[in-house]
Amino acid sequence: QLRLVESGGGVVQSGGSLRLSCAASGFTLDSFAINWFRQAPGKEREGIICIDVDGEIVNFADSVKGRFTISRANSVYLQMNDLKPDDTANYFCTASRYCTVAATPGIADYWGEGTLVTVSS
């Protein structure tokens, strides 16, 4: 179900930072693992990182290790540092019982439409 809302996207210069948020509409996220994905036009969806219900982190993409971190309170946050033009994409989150790249929109329990990140050179 489309019940998640992402925010925090925008346009930044190469080397800049953004913090994205994933929030639930009408319920809480504390019973769900939250998976972050991104998709650029003409490219495949890419799993990035996940945080499970216990706060344990699963990294899906080697390209963002050391630059992106995930955390959770009520919302789930994706802190993105040292952004590069190749990071330009729509970023969206999904909620599932466990961290898995299989939890894509339509398969996950919940998902959002995403927030656009554009990194200029």
PDB file of C-alpha atoms in Angstrom:
ATOM      1  CA  GLN A   1       0.000   0.000   0.000  1.00  0.00           C
ATOM      2  CA  LEU A   2       1.101   3.517  -0.756  1.00  0.00           C
ATOM      3  CA  ARG A   3       1.227   4.764   2.820  1.00  0.00           C
ATOM      4  CA  LEU A   4       4.749   6.130   3.260  1.00  0.00           C
ATOM      5  CA  VAL A   5       5.904   9.673   2.621  1.00  0.00           C
ATOM      6  CA  GLU A   6       9.483  10.590   1.814  1.00  0.00           C
ATOM      7  CA  SER A   7      10.863  14.090   2.183  1.00  0.00           C
ATOM      8  CA  GLY A   8      14.140  15.968   2.170  1.00  0.00           C
ATOM      9  CA  GLY A   9      15.120  15.727  -1.466  1.00  0.00           C
ATOM     10  CA  GLY A  10      16.388  18.631  -3.471  1.00  0.00           C
ATOM     11  CA  VAL A  11      19.229  19.952  -5.560  1.00  0.00           C
ATOM     12  CA  VAL A  12      22.730  19.997  -4.128  1.00  0.00           C
ATOM     13  CA  GLN A  13      26.223  20.436  -5.471  1.00  0.00           C
ATOM     14  CA  SER A  14      28.642  17.581  -5.699  1.00  0.00           C
ATOM     15  CA  GLY A  15      30.116  16.962  -2.266  1.00  0.00           C
ATOM     16  CA  GLY A  16      27.057  18.247  -0.464  1.00  0.00           C
ATOM     17  CA  SER A  17      24.727  16.515   1.959  1.00  0.00           C
ATOM     18  CA  LEU A  18      21.039  15.811   2.362  1.00  0.00           C
ATOM     19  CA  ARG A  19      18.961  14.057   4.970  1.00  0.00           C
ATOM     20  CA  LEU A  20      15.920  12.189   3.734  1.00  0.00           C
ATOM     21  CA  SER A  21      13.013  11.153   5.921  1.00  0.00           C
ATOM     22  CA  CYS A  22      10.570   8.282   5.603  1.00  0.00           C
ATOM     23  CA  ALA A  23       7.359   8.657   7.565  1.00  0.00           C
ATOM     24  CA  ALA A  24       4.130   6.707   7.838  1.00  0.00           C
ATOM     25  CA  SER A  25       0.673   8.058   7.182  1.00  0.00           C
ATOM     26  CA  GLY A  26      -1.802   6.795   9.768  1.00  0.00           C
ATOM     27  CA  PHE A  27       0.390   4.289  11.589  1.00  0.00           C
ATOM     28  CA  THR A  28       3.807   3.898  13.208  1.00  0.00           C
ATOM     29  CA  LEU A  29       6.925   2.395  11.695  1.00  0.00           C
ATOM     30  CA  ASP A  30       8.383   0.782  14.797  1.00  0.00           C
ATOM     31  CA  SER A  31       7.164  -2.705  13.843  1.00  0.00           C
ATOM     32  CA  PHE A  32       8.758  -2.586  10.396  1.00  0.00           C
ATOM     33  CA  ALA A  33      12.115  -2.780   8.755  1.00  0.00           C
ATOM     34  CA  ILE A  34      12.596   0.176   6.424  1.00  0.00           C
ATOM     35  CA  ASN A  35      14.372  -0.339   3.130  1.00  0.00           C
ATOM     36  CA  TRP A  36      15.662   2.578   1.045  1.00  0.00           C
ATOM     37  CA  PHE A  37      15.801   2.303  -2.730  1.00  0.00           C
ATOM     38  CA  ARG A  38      16.681   4.676  -5.526  1.00  0.00           C
ATOM     39  CA  GLN A  39      15.965   4.750  -9.216  1.00  0.00           C
ATOM     40  CA  ALA A  40      17.343   7.039 -11.879  1.00  0.00           C
ATOM     41  CA  PRO A  41      15.553   7.473 -15.220  1.00  0.00           C
ATOM     42  CA  GLY A  42      16.365   4.615 -17.546  1.00  0.00           C
ATOM     43  CA  LYS A  43      18.123   2.630 -14.846  1.00  0.00           C
ATOM     44  CA  GLU A  44      17.125  -0.251 -12.633  1.00  0.00           C
ATOM     45  CA  ARG A  45      15.865   0.161  -9.124  1.00  0.00           C
ATOM     46  CA  GLU A  46      18.722  -0.153  -6.655  1.00  0.00           C
ATOM     47  CA  GLY A  47      18.496  -1.197  -3.032  1.00  0.00           C
ATOM     48  CA  ILE A  48      20.601   1.078  -0.834  1.00  0.00           C
ATOM     49  CA  ILE A  49      20.327   0.348   2.855  1.00  0.00           C
ATOM     50  CA  CYS A  50      17.907  -0.910   5.486  1.00  0.00           C
ATOM     51  CA  ILE A  51      17.317  -0.652   9.201  1.00  0.00           C
ATOM     52  CA  ASP A  52      15.405  -3.395  10.948  1.00  0.00           C
ATOM     53  CA  VAL A  53      13.059  -3.304  13.924  1.00  0.00           C
ATOM     54  CA  ASP A  54      15.985  -3.702  16.336  1.00  0.00           C
ATOM     55  CA  GLY A  55      18.010  -0.913  14.750  1.00  0.00           C
ATOM     56  CA  GLU A  56      20.431  -3.233  12.988  1.00  0.00           C
ATOM     57  CA  ILE A  57      21.618  -1.995   9.620  1.00  0.00           C
ATOM     58  CA  VAL A  58      21.906  -3.914   6.367  1.00  0.00           C
ATOM     59  CA  ASN A  59      23.880  -2.354   3.530  1.00  0.00           C
ATOM     60  CA  PHE A  60      22.726  -3.221   0.031  1.00  0.00           C
ATOM     61  CA  ALA A  61      24.885  -0.931  -2.123  1.00  0.00           C
ATOM     62  CA  ASP A  62      28.664  -0.795  -1.949  1.00  0.00           C
ATOM     63  CA  SER A  63      28.639   2.529  -3.786  1.00  0.00           C
ATOM     64  CA  VAL A  64      27.224   4.389  -0.780  1.00  0.00           C
ATOM     65  CA  LYS A  65      29.087   2.691   2.057  1.00  0.00           C
ATOM     66  CA  GLY A  66      30.833   5.261   4.204  1.00  0.00           C
ATOM     67  CA  ARG A  67      28.739   8.075   2.741  1.00  0.00           C
ATOM     68  CA  PHE A  68      25.146   7.150   3.596  1.00  0.00           C
ATOM     69  CA  THR A  69      23.875   6.257   7.053  1.00  0.00           C
ATOM     70  CA  ILE A  70      20.448   5.210   8.248  1.00  0.00           C
ATOM     71  CA  SER A  71      18.799   5.785  11.603  1.00  0.00           C
ATOM     72  CA  ARG A  72      15.352   5.675  13.098  1.00  0.00           C
ATOM     73  CA  ALA A  73      13.236   7.303  15.733  1.00  0.00           C
ATOM     74  CA  ASN A  74       9.581   7.594  14.771  1.00  0.00           C
ATOM     75  CA  SER A  75      10.580   8.339  11.212  1.00  0.00           C
ATOM     76  CA  VAL A  76      13.496   6.721   9.427  1.00  0.00           C
ATOM     77  CA  TYR A  77      16.297   8.922   8.182  1.00  0.00           C
ATOM     78  CA  LEU A  78      18.813   8.528   5.413  1.00  0.00           C
ATOM     79  CA  GLN A  79      21.788  10.833   5.890  1.00  0.00           C
ATOM     80  CA  MET A  80      23.626  11.262   2.606  1.00  0.00           C
ATOM     81  CA  ASN A  81      27.071  12.850   2.611  1.00  0.00           C
ATOM     82  CA  ASP A  82      29.628  13.535  -0.091  1.00  0.00           C
ATOM     83  CA  LEU A  83      26.967  13.308  -2.757  1.00  0.00           C
ATOM     84  CA  LYS A  84      28.011  12.620  -6.312  1.00  0.00           C
ATOM     85  CA  PRO A  85      26.224  13.179  -9.624  1.00  0.00           C
ATOM     86  CA  ASP A  86      25.709   9.419  -9.887  1.00  0.00           C
ATOM     87  CA  ASP A  87      23.573   9.632  -6.743  1.00  0.00           C
ATOM     88  CA  THR A  88      20.948  11.579  -8.691  1.00  0.00           C
ATOM     89  CA  ALA A  89      17.734   9.564  -8.507  1.00  0.00           C
ATOM     90  CA  ASN A  90      14.300   9.280  -6.997  1.00  0.00           C
ATOM     91  CA  TYR A  91      14.735   7.918  -3.479  1.00  0.00           C
ATOM     92  CA  PHE A  92      11.927   5.976  -1.867  1.00  0.00           C
ATOM     93  CA  CYS A  93      11.359   3.774   1.138  1.00  0.00           C
ATOM     94  CA  THR A  94       9.434   0.584   1.751  1.00  0.00           C
ATOM     95  CA  ALA A  95       8.312  -1.140   4.942  1.00  0.00           C
ATOM     96  CA  SER A  96       8.595  -4.864   5.484  1.00  0.00           C
ATOM     97  CA  ARG A  97       8.989  -7.367   8.288  1.00  0.00           C
ATOM     98  CA  TYR A  98      12.680  -7.889   7.562  1.00  0.00           C
ATOM     99  CA  CYS A  99      15.359  -6.044   5.633  1.00  0.00           C
ATOM    100  CA  THR A 100      15.275  -7.290   2.056  1.00  0.00           C
ATOM    101  CA  VAL A 101      15.716  -5.877  -1.429  1.00  0.00           C
ATOM    102  CA  ALA A 102      12.732  -8.024  -2.390  1.00  0.00           C
ATOM    103  CA  ALA A 103      10.475  -5.565  -0.553  1.00  0.00           C
ATOM    104  CA  THR A 104       9.845  -3.415  -3.599  1.00  0.00           C
ATOM    105  CA  PRO A 105       6.705  -1.354  -4.232  1.00  0.00           C
ATOM    106  CA  GLY A 106       3.747  -3.677  -4.652  1.00  0.00           C
ATOM    107  CA  ILE A 107       5.466  -6.425  -2.663  1.00  0.00           C
ATOM    108  CA  ALA A 108       6.396  -4.604   0.528  1.00  0.00           C
ATOM    109  CA  ASP A 109       3.795  -3.978   3.178  1.00  0.00           C
ATOM    110  CA  TYR A 110       4.008  -0.236   2.521  1.00  0.00           C
ATOM    111  CA  TRP A 111       5.865   2.109   0.191  1.00  0.00           C
ATOM    112  CA  GLY A 112       6.065   5.704  -0.894  1.00  0.00           C
ATOM    113  CA  GLU A 113       6.350   7.643  -4.134  1.00  0.00           C
ATOM    114  CA  GLY A 114       9.804   8.953  -3.366  1.00  0.00           C
ATOM    115  CA  THR A 115      11.679  12.216  -3.154  1.00  0.00           C
ATOM    116  CA  LEU A 116      13.937  13.475  -5.917  1.00  0.00           C
ATOM    117  CA  VAL A 117      17.621  14.057  -5.307  1.00  0.00           C
ATOM    118  CA  THR A 118      19.624  15.929  -7.913  1.00  0.00           C
ATOM    119  CA  VAL A 119      23.370  16.331  -7.513  1.00  0.00           C
ATOM    120  CA  SER A 120      24.960  18.861  -9.801  1.00  0.00           C
ATOM    121  CA  SER A 121      28.569  18.875 -10.909  1.00  0.00           C
TER     122      SER A 121
END
